[in-house]
Coordinates of C-alpha atoms and ligand atoms in Angstrom, one line a residue:
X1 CA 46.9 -16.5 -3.2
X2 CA 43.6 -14.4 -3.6
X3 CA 41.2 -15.5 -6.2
X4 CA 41.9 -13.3 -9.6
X5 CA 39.9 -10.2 -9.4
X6 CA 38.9 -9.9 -12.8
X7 CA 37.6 -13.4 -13.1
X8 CA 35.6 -12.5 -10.4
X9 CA 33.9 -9.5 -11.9
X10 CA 30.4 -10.6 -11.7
X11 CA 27.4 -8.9 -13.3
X12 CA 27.1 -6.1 -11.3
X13 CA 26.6 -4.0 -14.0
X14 CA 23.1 -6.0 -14.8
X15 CA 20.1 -4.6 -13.7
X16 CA 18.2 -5.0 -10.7
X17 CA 15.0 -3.4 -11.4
X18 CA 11.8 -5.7 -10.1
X19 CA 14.1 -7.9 -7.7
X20 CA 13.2 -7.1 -4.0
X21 CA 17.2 -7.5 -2.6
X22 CA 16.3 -7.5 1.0
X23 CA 13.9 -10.6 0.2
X24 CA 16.2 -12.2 -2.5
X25 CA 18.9 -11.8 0.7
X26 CA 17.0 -13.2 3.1
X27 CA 16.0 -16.4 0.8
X28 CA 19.6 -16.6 0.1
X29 CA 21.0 -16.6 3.4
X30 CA 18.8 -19.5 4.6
X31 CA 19.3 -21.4 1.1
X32 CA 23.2 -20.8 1.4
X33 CA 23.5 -21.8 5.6
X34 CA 25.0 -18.1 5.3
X35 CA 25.7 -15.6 8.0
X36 CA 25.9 -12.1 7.6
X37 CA 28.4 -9.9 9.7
X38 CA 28.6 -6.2 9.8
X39 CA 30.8 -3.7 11.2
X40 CA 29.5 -0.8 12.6
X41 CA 30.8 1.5 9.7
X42 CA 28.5 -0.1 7.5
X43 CA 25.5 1.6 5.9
X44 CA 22.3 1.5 8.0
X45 CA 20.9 -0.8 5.0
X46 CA 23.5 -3.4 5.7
X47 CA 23.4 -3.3 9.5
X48 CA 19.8 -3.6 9.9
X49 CA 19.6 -6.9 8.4
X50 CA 23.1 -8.2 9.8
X51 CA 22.7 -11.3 11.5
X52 CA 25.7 -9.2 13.8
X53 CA 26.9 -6.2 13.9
X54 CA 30.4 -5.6 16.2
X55 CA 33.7 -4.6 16.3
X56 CA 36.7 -6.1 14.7
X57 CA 37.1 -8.4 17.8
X58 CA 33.9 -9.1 18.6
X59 CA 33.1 -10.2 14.5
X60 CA 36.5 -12.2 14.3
X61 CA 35.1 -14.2 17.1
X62 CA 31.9 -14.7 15.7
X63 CA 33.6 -15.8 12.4
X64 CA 35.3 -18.7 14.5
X65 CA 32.2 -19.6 16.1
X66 CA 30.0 -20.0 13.5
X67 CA 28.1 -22.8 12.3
X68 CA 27.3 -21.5 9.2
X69 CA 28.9 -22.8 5.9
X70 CA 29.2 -19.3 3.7
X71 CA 30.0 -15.6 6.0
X72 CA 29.0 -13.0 4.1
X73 CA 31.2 -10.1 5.7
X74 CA 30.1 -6.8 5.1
X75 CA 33.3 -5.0 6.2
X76 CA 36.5 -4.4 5.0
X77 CA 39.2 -6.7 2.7
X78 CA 41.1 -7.5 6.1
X79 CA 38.4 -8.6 8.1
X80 CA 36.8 -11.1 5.3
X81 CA 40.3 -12.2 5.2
X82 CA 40.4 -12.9 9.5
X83 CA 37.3 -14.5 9.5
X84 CA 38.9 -17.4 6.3
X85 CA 42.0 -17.7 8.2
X86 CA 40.1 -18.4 11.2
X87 CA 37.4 -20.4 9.4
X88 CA 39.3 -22.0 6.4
X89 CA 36.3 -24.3 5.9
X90 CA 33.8 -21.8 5.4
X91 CA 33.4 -20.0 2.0
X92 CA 33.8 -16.1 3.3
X93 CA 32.9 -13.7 1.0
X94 CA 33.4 -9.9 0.6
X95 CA 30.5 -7.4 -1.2
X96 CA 33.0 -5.5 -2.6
X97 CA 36.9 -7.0 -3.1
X98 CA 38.0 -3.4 -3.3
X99 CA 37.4 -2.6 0.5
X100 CA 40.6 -2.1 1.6
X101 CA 42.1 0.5 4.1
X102 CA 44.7 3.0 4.2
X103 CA 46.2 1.2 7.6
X104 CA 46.9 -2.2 5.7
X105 CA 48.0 0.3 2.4
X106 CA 50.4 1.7 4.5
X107 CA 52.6 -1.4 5.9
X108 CA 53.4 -3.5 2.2
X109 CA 54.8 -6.9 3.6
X110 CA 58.6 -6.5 2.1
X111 CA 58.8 -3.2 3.9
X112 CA 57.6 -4.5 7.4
X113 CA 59.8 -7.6 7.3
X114 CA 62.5 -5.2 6.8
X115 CA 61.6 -3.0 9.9
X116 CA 61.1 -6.2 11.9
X117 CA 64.7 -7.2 10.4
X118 CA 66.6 -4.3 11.3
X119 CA 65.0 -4.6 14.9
X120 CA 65.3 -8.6 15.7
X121 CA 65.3 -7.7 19.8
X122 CA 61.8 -6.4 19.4
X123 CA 58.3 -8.2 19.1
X124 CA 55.5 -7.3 16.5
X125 CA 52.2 -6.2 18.2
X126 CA 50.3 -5.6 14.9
X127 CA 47.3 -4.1 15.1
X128 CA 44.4 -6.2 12.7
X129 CA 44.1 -3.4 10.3
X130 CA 46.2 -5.0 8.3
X131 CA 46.9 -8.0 5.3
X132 CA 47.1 -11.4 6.1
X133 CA 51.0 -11.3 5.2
X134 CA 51.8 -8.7 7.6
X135 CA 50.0 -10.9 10.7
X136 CA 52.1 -13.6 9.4
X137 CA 55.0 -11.5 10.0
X138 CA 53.6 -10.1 13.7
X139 CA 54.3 -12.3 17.1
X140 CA 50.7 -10.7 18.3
X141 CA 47.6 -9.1 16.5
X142 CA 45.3 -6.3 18.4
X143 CA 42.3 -4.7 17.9
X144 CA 41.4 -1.7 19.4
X145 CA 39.0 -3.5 22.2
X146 CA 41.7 -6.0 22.7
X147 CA 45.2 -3.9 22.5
X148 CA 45.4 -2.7 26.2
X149 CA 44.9 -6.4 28.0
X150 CA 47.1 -7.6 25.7
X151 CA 50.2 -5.1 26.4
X152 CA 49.6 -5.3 29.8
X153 CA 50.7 -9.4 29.8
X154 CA 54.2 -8.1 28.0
X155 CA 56.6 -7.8 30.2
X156 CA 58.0 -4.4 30.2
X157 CA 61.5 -5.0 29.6
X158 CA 60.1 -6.8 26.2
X159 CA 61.2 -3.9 23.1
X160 CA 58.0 -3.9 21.3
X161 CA 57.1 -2.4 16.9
X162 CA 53.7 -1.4 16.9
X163 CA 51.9 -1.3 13.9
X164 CA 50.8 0.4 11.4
X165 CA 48.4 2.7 13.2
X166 CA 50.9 5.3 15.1
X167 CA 48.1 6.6 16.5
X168 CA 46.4 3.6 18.4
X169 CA 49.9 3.1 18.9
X170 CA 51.3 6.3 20.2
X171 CA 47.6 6.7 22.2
X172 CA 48.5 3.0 23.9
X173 CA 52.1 4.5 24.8
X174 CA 51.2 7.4 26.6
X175 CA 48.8 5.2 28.6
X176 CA 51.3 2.9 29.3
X177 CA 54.2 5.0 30.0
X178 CA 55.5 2.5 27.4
X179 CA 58.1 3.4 24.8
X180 CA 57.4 1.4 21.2
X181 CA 58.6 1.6 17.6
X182 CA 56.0 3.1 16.0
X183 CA 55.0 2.3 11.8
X184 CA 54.4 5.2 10.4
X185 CA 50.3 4.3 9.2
X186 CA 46.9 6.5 9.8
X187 CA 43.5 6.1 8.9
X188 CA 42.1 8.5 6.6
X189 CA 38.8 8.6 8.4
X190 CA 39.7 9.7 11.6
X191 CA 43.1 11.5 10.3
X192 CA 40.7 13.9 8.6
X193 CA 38.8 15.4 12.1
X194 CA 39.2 18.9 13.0
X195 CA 40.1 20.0 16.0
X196 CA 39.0 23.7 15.3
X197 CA 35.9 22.4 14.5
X198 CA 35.9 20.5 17.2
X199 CA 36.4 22.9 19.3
X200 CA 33.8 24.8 17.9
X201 CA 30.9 22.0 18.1
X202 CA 32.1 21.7 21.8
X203 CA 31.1 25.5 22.5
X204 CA 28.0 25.0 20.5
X205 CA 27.3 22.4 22.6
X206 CA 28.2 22.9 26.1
X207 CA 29.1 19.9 28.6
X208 CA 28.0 17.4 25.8
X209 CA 31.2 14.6 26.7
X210 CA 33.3 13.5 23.5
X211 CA 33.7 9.9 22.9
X212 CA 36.6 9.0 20.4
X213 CA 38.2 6.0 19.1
X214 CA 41.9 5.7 19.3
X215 CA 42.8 5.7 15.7
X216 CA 42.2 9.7 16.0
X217 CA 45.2 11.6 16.7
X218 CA 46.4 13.4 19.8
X219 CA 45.1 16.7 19.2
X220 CA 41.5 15.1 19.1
X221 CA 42.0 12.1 21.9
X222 CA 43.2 15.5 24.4
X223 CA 39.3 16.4 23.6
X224 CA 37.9 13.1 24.2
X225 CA 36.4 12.1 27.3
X226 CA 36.1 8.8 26.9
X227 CA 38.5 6.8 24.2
X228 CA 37.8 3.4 23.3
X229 CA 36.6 0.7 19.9
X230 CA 33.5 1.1 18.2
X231 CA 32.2 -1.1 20.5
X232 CA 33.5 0.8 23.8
X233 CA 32.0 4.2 22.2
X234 CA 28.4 2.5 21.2
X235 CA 28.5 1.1 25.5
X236 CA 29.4 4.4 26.5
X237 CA 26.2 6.1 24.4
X238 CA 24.2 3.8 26.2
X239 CA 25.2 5.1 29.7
X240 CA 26.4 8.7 29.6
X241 CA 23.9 10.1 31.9
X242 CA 23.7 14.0 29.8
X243 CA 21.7 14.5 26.2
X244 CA 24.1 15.0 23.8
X245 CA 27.1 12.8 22.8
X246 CA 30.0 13.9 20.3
X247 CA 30.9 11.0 17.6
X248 CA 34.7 11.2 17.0
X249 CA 34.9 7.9 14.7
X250 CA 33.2 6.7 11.4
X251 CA 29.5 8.3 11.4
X252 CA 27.8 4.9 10.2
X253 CA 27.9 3.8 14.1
X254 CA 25.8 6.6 15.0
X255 CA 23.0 4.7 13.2
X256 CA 22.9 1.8 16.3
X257 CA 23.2 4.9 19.0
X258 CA 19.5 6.5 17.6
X259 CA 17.9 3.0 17.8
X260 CA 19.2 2.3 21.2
X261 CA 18.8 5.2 22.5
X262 CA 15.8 7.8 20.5
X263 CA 15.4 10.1 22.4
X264 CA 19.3 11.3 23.0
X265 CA 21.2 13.6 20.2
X266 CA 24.5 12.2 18.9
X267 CA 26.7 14.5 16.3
X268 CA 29.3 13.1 14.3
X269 CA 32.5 15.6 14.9
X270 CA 33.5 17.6 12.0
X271 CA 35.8 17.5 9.6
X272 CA 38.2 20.0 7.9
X273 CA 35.5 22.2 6.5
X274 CA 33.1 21.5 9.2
X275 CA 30.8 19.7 7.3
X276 CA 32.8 17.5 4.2
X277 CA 31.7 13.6 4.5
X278 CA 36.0 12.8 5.0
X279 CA 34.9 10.9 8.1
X280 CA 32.8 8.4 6.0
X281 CA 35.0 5.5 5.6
X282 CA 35.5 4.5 1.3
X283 CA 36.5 1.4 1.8
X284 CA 33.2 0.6 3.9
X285 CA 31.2 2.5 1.8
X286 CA 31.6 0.3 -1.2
X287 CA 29.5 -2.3 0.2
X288 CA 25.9 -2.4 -0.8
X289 CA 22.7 -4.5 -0.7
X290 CA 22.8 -5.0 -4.2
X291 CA 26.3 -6.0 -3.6
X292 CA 25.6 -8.2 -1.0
X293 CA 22.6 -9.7 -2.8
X294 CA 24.7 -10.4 -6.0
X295 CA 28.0 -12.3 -3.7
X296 CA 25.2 -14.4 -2.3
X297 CA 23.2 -15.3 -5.0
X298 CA 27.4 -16.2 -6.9
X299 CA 29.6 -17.0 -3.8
X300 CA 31.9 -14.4 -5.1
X301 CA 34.1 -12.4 -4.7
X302 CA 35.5 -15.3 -2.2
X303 CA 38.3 -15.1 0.3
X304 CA 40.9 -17.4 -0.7
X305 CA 44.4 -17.8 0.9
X306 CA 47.2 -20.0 0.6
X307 CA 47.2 -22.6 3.6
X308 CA 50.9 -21.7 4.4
X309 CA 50.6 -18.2 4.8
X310 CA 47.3 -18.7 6.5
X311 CA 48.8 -20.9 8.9
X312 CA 51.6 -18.7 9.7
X313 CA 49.0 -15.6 10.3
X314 CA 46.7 -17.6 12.5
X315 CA 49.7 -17.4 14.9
X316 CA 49.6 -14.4 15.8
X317 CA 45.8 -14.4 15.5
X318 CA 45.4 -17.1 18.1
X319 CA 47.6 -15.4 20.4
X320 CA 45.3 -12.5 20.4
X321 CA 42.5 -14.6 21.2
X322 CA 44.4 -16.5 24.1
X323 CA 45.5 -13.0 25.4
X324 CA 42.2 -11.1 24.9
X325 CA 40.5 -13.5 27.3
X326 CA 37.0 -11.6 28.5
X327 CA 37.2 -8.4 26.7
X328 CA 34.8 -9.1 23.9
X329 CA 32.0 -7.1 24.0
X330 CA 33.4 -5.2 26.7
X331 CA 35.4 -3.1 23.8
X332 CA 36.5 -0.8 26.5
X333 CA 40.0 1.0 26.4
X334 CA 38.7 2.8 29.1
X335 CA 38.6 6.7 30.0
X336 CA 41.4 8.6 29.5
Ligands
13P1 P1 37.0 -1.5 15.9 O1 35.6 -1.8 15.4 O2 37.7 -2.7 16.3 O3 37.0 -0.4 16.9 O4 37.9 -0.9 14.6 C1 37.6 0.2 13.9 C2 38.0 0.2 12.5 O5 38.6 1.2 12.0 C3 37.8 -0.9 11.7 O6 38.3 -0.6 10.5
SF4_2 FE1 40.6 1.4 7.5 FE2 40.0 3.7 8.7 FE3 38.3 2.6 7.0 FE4 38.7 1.5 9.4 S1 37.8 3.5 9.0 S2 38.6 0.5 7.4 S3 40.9 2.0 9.7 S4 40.3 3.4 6.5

């Protein structure tokens, strides 16, 4: 069971003025054996002092490995909660507890345990965006870096569910030439991308590639010329050889491209309107220093989940791991 929220409402509503967070957060991590882990959605603030940054893969490895007692996981709800079930010793804990995400919204566990009822002949190949009951109900967890090794080891007479991201799903399918029951989930971030606009900034910009990550749907992915994780699109910034690079994921990463690489242009890809923020992620966004500051200075808000249920997720988690083999870091699903 996860810690009541409300007993874990700290005093974020006291004032910080005169505290110098990014001091008080480096005291703390050293004073707490703490590591900090950051996705690449997070704000600049949070990545530059990250002990890592990386993908989902790439930071649930890292979680594992860790000899560090606390992981301070500037993400989102699901990955604090893969880093405690692969690291039950550790005290993991979350800036924000309400950091969910519209993928692990849309699959509740009843209604996937259902789905995976009505169709016993098939396997679960669940993609991580989702809640620690759902994995336990999944054969096989992904991530976006990890998804296309993995499905190539199934054999393909094996009926397969993927879920809940139809479009990583329905993207993986095409490649494959492989038929899968597909849960009806998106993400609201790159759901929101328009392809006029798109279209538009590709005129504006002529012969400047596309780079897009797979929870995008089709109509942007045919646009793309390189698909692939957060990881995959930050190594393919690094060695397009033109000027300018089109973003078609969460904008926050683009903050790792203009330190790596000053001197080259990267735009984030538009929106509906061409220029609303509907690509920044929420759920990421809630996370802040002071945030980060406070859950370090208190250990909360904590992880916690029930050793039965963990057990039963770190299944499908292991398998993953087993199955992924090489491919962290790598984060490549490849060119189109
Ligand atoms: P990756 O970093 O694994 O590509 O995942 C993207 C994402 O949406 C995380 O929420
Ligand atoms: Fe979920 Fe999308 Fe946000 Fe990733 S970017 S956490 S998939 S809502």
């Amino acid at each position: 069971m996860f810690l009541d929220k409300a007993s874990q409402m700290t005093v974020q509503t006291e004032s910080l003025s005169g505290i110098d967070i990014r001091a008080e957060i480096d005291r703390l991590r050293k004073d707490r054996n703490a590591v900090i882990l950051a996705h690449y959605y997070q704000r600049p603030e949070i990545q530059d002092l990250a002990d890592y940054i990386g993908d989902s893969l790439e930071l649930s490895k890292k979680a594992a490995a860790t000899d560090a007692e606390v992981i301070a996981f500037c993400g989102v709800k699901f990955m604090a909660e893969t880093a405690k079930i692969l690291s039950p010793e550790k005290t993991v804990i979350l800036p924000d507890l309400d950091a969910g995400c519209s993928l692990e919204d849309s699959c509740p566990p009843e209604k996937f345990a259902q789905f995976r009822k009505a169709n016993p002949d098939h396997i679960a190949l669940t993609y991580i965006n989702c809640s620690t009951e759902v994995k336990a109900l999944s054969d096989i967890i992904v991530t976006s870096s990890s998804a296309e090794t993995i499905l190539a080891q199934i054999p393909k007479d094996q009926k397969i569910i993927f879920g809940p991201d139809r479009h990583l799903g329905g993207y993986l399918s095409r490649k494959f030439d492989r038929e899968m029951l597909l849960w009806p989930g998106v993400c609201i971030v790159h759901e929101a991308f328009s392809e006029t606009e798109l279209l538009k900034l590709k005129a504006q910009n002529p012969g400047a590639p596309v780079a897009a990550h797979p929870e995008c749907p089709p109509h942007i992915i045919d646009h793309a010329d390189y698909v692939g994780s957060t990881s995959g699109i930050l190594n393919f910034a690094k060695t397009f050889p033109g000027q300018t690079l089109i973003v078609a994921t969460e904008p926050h990463i683009i903050h790792q491209m203009e330190l790596a690489l000053p001197d080259k242009v990267f735009i984030g890809a538009p929106g509906a309107d061409g220029q609303c923020a509907c690509n920044i992620c929420p759920y990421m966004a809630l996370n802040t220093l002071e945030k980060l500051y406070l859950a370090l200075r208190d250990l909360k808000p904590q992880i916690e989940i029930e050793e039965g249920l963990r057990l039963q997720a770190k299944k499908s988690l292991d398998r993953m791991l087993e199955m992924a083999g090489g491919t962290v870091g790598k984060g490549d699903l490849g060119a189109r």
